[in-house]
Coordinates of C-alpha atoms in Angstrom, one line a residue:
M1384 CA 86.8 49.5 2.4
M1385 CA 85.3 51.6 5.1
V1386 CA 83.6 53.6 2.6
V1387 CA 82.1 50.8 1.1
I1388 CA 80.9 49.6 4.4
V1389 CA 79.5 52.9 5.0
G1390 CA 77.7 53.1 1.4
R1391 CA 76.2 50.0 1.5
R1392 CA 74.8 51.1 5.1
S1393 CA 73.2 54.3 3.6
S1394 CA 71.5 51.9 0.7
T1395 CA 70.2 49.7 3.6
Q1396 CA 68.9 52.8 5.1
D1397 CA 67.1 54.2 1.9
F1398 CA 65.6 50.9 1.6
K1399 CA 64.0 50.8 4.8
T1400 CA 62.9 54.3 4.6
D1401 CA 61.3 53.7 1.3
V1402 CA 59.6 50.7 2.8
A1403 CA 58.3 52.5 6.0
Y1404 CA 57.1 55.1 3.6
L1405 CA 55.2 52.9 1.5
A1406 CA 54.0 51.3 4.5
R1407 CA 52.7 54.7 6.0
L1408 CA 51.1 55.9 2.6
E1409 CA 49.5 52.2 2.3
G1410 CA 48.0 52.6 5.8
T1411 CA 47.1 56.2 5.2
M1412 CA 45.2 55.0 2.0
D1413 CA 43.4 52.4 3.8
R1414 CA 42.3 54.4 6.6
Y1415 CA 40.8 56.9 3.8
K1416 CA 39.2 54.3 2.2
A1417 CA 37.5 53.0 5.6
Q1418 CA 36.7 56.6 6.3
R1419 CA 34.9 57.0 2.9
L1420 CA 33.3 53.4 3.4
K1421 CA 32.2 54.1 7.0
K1422 CA 30.8 57.3 5.6
H1423 CA 28.9 56.2 2.4
R1424 CA 27.5 52.9 5.1
F1425 CA 26.6 55.9 8.0
R1426 CA 24.4 57.7 5.0
R1427 CA 22.8 54.9 3.6
D1428 CA 22.2 53.6 7.1
K1429 CA 20.7 56.6 8.2
T1430 CA 18.5 57.0 5.5
E1431 CA 15.2 59.0 5.8
V1432 CA 12.8 57.0 4.0
S1433 CA 11.0 54.7 6.1
C1434 CA 11.2 51.1 4.8
C1435 CA 7.8 50.2 6.8
M1436 CA 5.9 53.0 5.0
K1437 CA 7.3 52.5 1.5
Y1438 CA 6.8 48.7 1.4
L1439 CA 3.2 49.1 3.1
M1440 CA 2.5 51.9 0.8
F1441 CA 3.7 49.4 -2.2
G1442 CA 2.0 46.2 -0.9
F1443 CA -1.6 48.2 -0.5
N1444 CA -1.4 50.0 -4.0
V1445 CA -0.5 46.4 -5.8
L1446 CA -3.7 44.9 -4.4
F1447 CA -5.4 48.1 -5.8
W1448 CA -3.4 47.8 -9.1
L1449 CA -4.6 44.2 -9.6
V1450 CA -7.9 44.5 -9.0
G1451 CA -8.3 47.5 -11.1
A1452 CA -6.4 45.6 -13.9
G1453 CA -9.2 42.6 -13.3
L1454 CA -12.1 44.8 -13.2
C1455 CA -11.3 46.2 -16.6
A1456 CA -10.3 42.7 -18.0
I1457 CA -14.0 42.1 -16.8
G1458 CA -15.4 44.6 -18.9
L1459 CA -13.3 44.3 -21.7
W1460 CA -14.2 40.5 -22.2
A1461 CA -18.0 41.3 -21.7
W1462 CA -17.7 44.0 -24.3
T1463 CA -15.9 41.4 -26.7
E1464 CA -18.6 39.0 -25.9
K1465 CA -21.3 41.3 -27.2
D1466 CA -19.6 42.5 -30.1
M1467 CA -19.7 46.2 -28.6
F1468 CA -16.1 47.0 -30.9
N1469 CA -18.0 46.5 -33.7
N1470 CA -21.4 48.3 -32.5
I1471 CA -19.7 50.8 -30.4
G1472 CA -22.8 53.3 -31.0
K1473 CA -25.2 51.1 -28.7
V1474 CA -23.5 52.8 -25.6
T1475 CA -24.7 55.9 -26.4
S1476 CA -28.5 54.1 -26.6
M1477 CA -27.9 52.7 -22.8
T1478 CA -28.3 54.5 -19.4
L1479 CA -25.9 52.1 -17.8
D1480 CA -23.9 49.6 -19.5
P1481 CA -22.5 47.2 -16.7
A1482 CA -19.1 46.4 -18.5
L1483 CA -18.9 50.1 -19.5
A1484 CA -18.7 50.5 -15.9
F1485 CA -16.5 47.7 -15.1
I1486 CA -13.7 49.0 -17.8
V1487 CA -14.3 52.7 -16.4
T1488 CA -13.9 51.7 -12.9
G1489 CA -10.9 49.2 -13.3
G1490 CA -9.0 51.7 -15.5
V1491 CA -9.1 54.5 -12.7
M1492 CA -8.2 52.0 -10.1
F1493 CA -5.4 50.8 -12.3
I1494 CA -4.2 54.2 -12.8
I1495 CA -4.2 55.0 -9.2
G1496 CA -2.7 51.7 -8.1
F1497 CA 0.2 51.8 -10.7
C1498 CA 1.0 55.5 -9.9
G1499 CA 1.2 54.5 -6.0
C1500 CA 2.9 51.4 -6.3
I1501 CA 5.5 52.4 -8.7
G1502 CA 5.8 55.9 -7.1
A1503 CA 6.5 54.0 -3.6
L1504 CA 8.6 51.1 -5.0
R1505 CA 10.9 53.6 -7.2
E1506 CA 10.4 56.3 -4.4
N1507 CA 9.2 58.5 -7.6
T1508 CA 7.9 62.0 -5.9
V1509 CA 6.1 62.8 -9.2
L1510 CA 4.1 59.6 -9.3
L1511 CA 3.3 60.0 -5.2
L1512 CA 1.9 63.6 -6.0
I1513 CA 0.0 62.1 -8.9
F1514 CA -1.6 59.3 -6.5
S1515 CA -2.2 61.9 -4.0
V1516 CA -3.8 64.4 -6.0
L1517 CA -6.6 61.8 -7.8
V1518 CA -7.2 60.4 -4.4
G1519 CA -7.4 63.3 -2.9
L1520 CA -10.3 64.7 -5.7
I1521 CA -12.2 61.4 -5.5
F1522 CA -12.1 61.9 -1.8
A1523 CA -13.2 65.5 -2.1
A1524 CA -16.4 64.6 -4.6
E1525 CA -17.3 62.0 -1.9
L1526 CA -17.2 64.5 1.1
L1527 CA -19.1 67.1 -1.0
F1528 CA -22.0 64.5 -1.9
G1529 CA -22.1 63.6 1.7
I1530 CA -22.4 66.9 3.3
L1531 CA -24.9 68.1 0.6
A1532 CA -26.9 64.7 1.4
F1533 CA -26.9 65.1 5.0
A1534 CA -27.3 69.2 5.4
Y1535 CA -30.2 69.1 2.7
K1536 CA -31.9 65.7 3.4
D1537 CA -35.3 67.5 4.7
W1538 CA -35.1 70.0 2.3
C1539 CA -34.4 67.6 -0.5
K1540 CA -37.9 66.1 0.1
I1541 CA -39.9 69.6 -0.7
S1542 CA -37.4 71.4 -3.0
K1543 CA -38.2 71.6 -7.0
M1544 CA -34.4 70.9 -7.5
S1545 CA -34.7 67.7 -5.7
R1546 CA -38.0 66.7 -7.7
D1547 CA -36.1 67.3 -10.7
I1548 CA -33.4 65.4 -9.7
K1549 CA -35.6 62.3 -8.8
N1550 CA -37.6 62.9 -12.2
Q1551 CA -34.3 62.7 -14.3
I1552 CA -33.5 59.2 -11.8
E1553 CA -36.5 57.8 -12.9
S1554 CA -36.3 58.8 -16.5
Q1555 CA -32.9 57.2 -16.8
V1556 CA -34.2 53.7 -15.2
Q1557 CA -37.3 53.9 -17.4
N1558 CA -34.9 53.8 -20.2
M1559 CA -33.4 50.9 -18.8
I1560 CA -36.5 49.1 -18.8
I1561 CA -37.0 50.0 -22.2
N1562 CA -33.6 48.3 -23.2
Y1563 CA -33.9 45.1 -20.8
R1564 CA -33.9 42.8 -23.8
E1565 CA -31.6 44.7 -25.9
D1566 CA -28.1 44.0 -23.5
S1567 CA -27.8 40.7 -21.6
D1568 CA -25.8 42.5 -18.8
L1569 CA -28.2 45.2 -18.1
E1570 CA -30.9 42.3 -17.9
N1571 CA -28.9 40.5 -15.6
L1572 CA -28.3 43.7 -13.3
I1573 CA -32.4 44.3 -13.3
D1574 CA -32.9 40.8 -12.5
W1575 CA -30.5 41.1 -9.3
V1576 CA -31.9 44.4 -8.3
Q1577 CA -35.4 43.4 -8.8
Q1578 CA -35.2 39.7 -7.3
D1579 CA -32.4 39.6 -4.9
W1580 CA -31.5 43.0 -3.8
L1581 CA -34.4 45.5 -3.4
K1582 CA -37.7 43.1 -4.2
C1583 CA -39.2 45.4 -6.3
C1584 CA -40.8 45.4 -9.7
G1585 CA -40.3 48.5 -12.4
V1586 CA -39.4 52.2 -11.5
K1587 CA -42.7 53.5 -9.7
S1588 CA -44.7 50.3 -10.0
Y1589 CA -45.2 46.6 -11.8
A1590 CA -47.2 48.9 -14.5
D1591 CA -43.7 50.6 -15.7
W1592 CA -43.1 47.5 -18.0
E1593 CA -45.4 48.4 -20.2
L1594 CA -42.9 50.8 -21.6
N1595 CA -40.8 47.9 -22.8
R1596 CA -42.0 46.6 -26.0
Y1597 CA -41.8 42.8 -25.2
F1598 CA -44.2 43.4 -22.5
N1599 CA -46.3 46.2 -23.5
C1600 CA -50.3 44.8 -23.8
S1601 CA -50.3 46.1 -27.4
S1602 CA -47.1 43.8 -28.4
K1603 CA -48.9 41.4 -31.0
G1604 CA -47.3 37.9 -31.2
S1605 CA -45.2 38.3 -28.1
I1606 CA -45.2 35.9 -25.1
D1607 CA -44.3 38.6 -23.0
A1608 CA -47.4 40.7 -23.5
C1609 CA -49.1 42.1 -20.7
G1610 CA -46.1 40.3 -18.5
V1611 CA -43.2 41.2 -16.0
P1612 CA -39.9 39.7 -16.2
F1613 CA -39.7 36.2 -13.8
S1614 CA -37.6 38.6 -11.3
C1615 CA -40.6 40.5 -10.4
C1616 CA -42.3 37.2 -8.8
K1617 CA -42.3 36.2 -5.2
P1618 CA -40.4 33.1 -4.2
T1619 CA -42.3 30.3 -3.9
G1620 CA -39.9 27.8 -2.4
D1621 CA -40.1 25.3 -5.6
V1622 CA -36.7 23.9 -6.6
I1623 CA -37.2 24.6 -10.3
K1624 CA -37.5 28.5 -10.6
N1625 CA -40.5 29.0 -12.8
R1626 CA -39.2 31.7 -15.6
H1627 CA -42.6 31.9 -16.9
C1628 CA -44.6 33.5 -13.6
G1629 CA -44.8 37.1 -14.5
F1630 CA -46.8 35.9 -17.7
G1631 CA -50.2 38.3 -17.8
M1632 CA -49.2 39.7 -14.5
I1633 CA -49.9 43.3 -15.4
I1634 CA -53.7 42.4 -16.0
N1635 CA -54.1 39.6 -13.7
T1636 CA -56.5 40.5 -10.4
D1637 CA -54.4 38.1 -8.0
R1638 CA -50.7 39.8 -8.8
E1639 CA -50.4 41.1 -5.3
T1640 CA -49.9 37.6 -4.0
K1641 CA -47.6 36.5 -7.1
I1642 CA -45.5 39.4 -7.9
Y1643 CA -43.6 42.5 -6.0
T1644 CA -46.2 45.5 -7.1
E1645 CA -43.6 48.4 -5.2
G1646 CA -41.3 50.0 -7.6
C1647 CA -37.5 50.0 -7.2
I1648 CA -37.1 53.6 -6.6
P1649 CA -39.5 53.8 -3.5
S1650 CA -38.0 50.3 -2.5
G1651 CA -34.5 51.9 -2.8
E1652 CA -35.7 55.2 -0.7
K1653 CA -37.0 52.4 2.1
W1654 CA -33.9 50.3 2.1
L1655 CA -31.4 53.6 2.3
E1656 CA -33.5 54.9 5.2
T1657 CA -33.1 51.2 7.1
N1658 CA -29.7 50.6 6.2
L1659 CA -28.4 54.2 6.9
I1660 CA -25.9 53.4 9.6
P1661 CA -24.5 50.4 7.5
V1662 CA -24.1 52.7 4.7
A1663 CA -22.5 55.3 6.3
S1664 CA -19.9 52.8 8.1
V1665 CA -18.6 51.8 5.0
A1666 CA -18.4 55.2 3.4
V1667 CA -16.6 56.3 6.8
G1668 CA -14.4 53.2 6.1
I1669 CA -13.4 54.2 2.4
A1670 CA -12.9 57.6 3.4
V1671 CA -10.3 56.4 6.2
L1672 CA -8.5 54.5 3.9
Q1673 CA -8.2 57.3 1.3
I1674 CA -6.8 59.6 4.1
L1675 CA -4.4 57.2 5.1
G1676 CA -3.4 56.7 1.4
I1677 CA -2.9 60.4 1.0
C1678 CA -0.8 60.8 4.5
F1679 CA 1.4 57.8 3.6
A1680 CA 1.8 59.0 0.2
S1681 CA 2.9 62.5 1.4
I1682 CA 5.2 61.1 4.3
L1683 CA 6.8 58.9 1.9
R1684 CA 7.4 62.2 -0.9
C1685 CA 8.9 64.4 1.9
D1686 CA 11.2 61.5 3.3
V1687 CA 12.4 61.0 0.0
K1688 CA 13.1 64.8 -0.8
A1689 CA 15.1 65.1 2.8
Q1690 CA 17.1 61.8 1.6
K1691 CA 18.0 63.8 -1.6
A1692 CA 18.7 66.9 0.2
K1693 CA 20.8 65.0 2.5
W1694 CA 22.8 63.6 -0.3
G1695 CA 22.9 66.8 -2.2
Y1696 CA 20.8 65.9 -5.1
D1697 CA 18.9 68.4 -6.8
E1698 CA 14.9 67.5 -7.3

């Protein structure tokens, strides 16, 4: 009888021992899991990537990306309206196609904005590097142009190279006048420059409009012969704009009271001299934004690399 009692006590003790062992084992597992979870959270909470820098970079480039897409869409729409896709050869005959300028500018902005936006959001070091390089190249070109223009501003007035450059610009603007009626966007651009911006007419003077076959005095049957576009006319204060005000002004002796006689190249030079400080301020502002963009992208890229190294990930 005593043996049985001892045997029962032994079984009970073994059961209690097993329960205690399982409890200790479960407690050990819980502590291990808790330690791992705590360590995991600690590593995640102590991330090297700045959320402020990341989403500031993301937000700025989303706006840049959308603006680029909008400009590109406007340019493509304008090309579609002019049926340029079926007459792509027209592009080579024009010095400046405003629609093409929109497409190229929008495309560049879209690519740069895409790299910066996705690179910041996904913490992709390759896209951030591409963003920095592209913005850096644009900034370097702007900086080089600004330094040369400032350093040689007096030399440019007398040098043969500057005269050649000026002659080349005049030749390109003359080509725009020749194609004035061939492209509606180019026509609107020239009208805006002459009437709303520089208050000018022609390249060097109003007489340059004889280069256009519609305004040339030898053009038979053209109502515009010996005339200039309405955008050359001085404002009169009339409610209804007279679009025929430029008829016959090339041979009109009273033209100085009715149209702008100074060319757009001299007017542009005067405008730049008068507004040098505002133009320089805008240029500096754009340069500062570019420098900040490069710095933010570089800092974010270094933070991502540091975080990967902290977690033991290979680049």
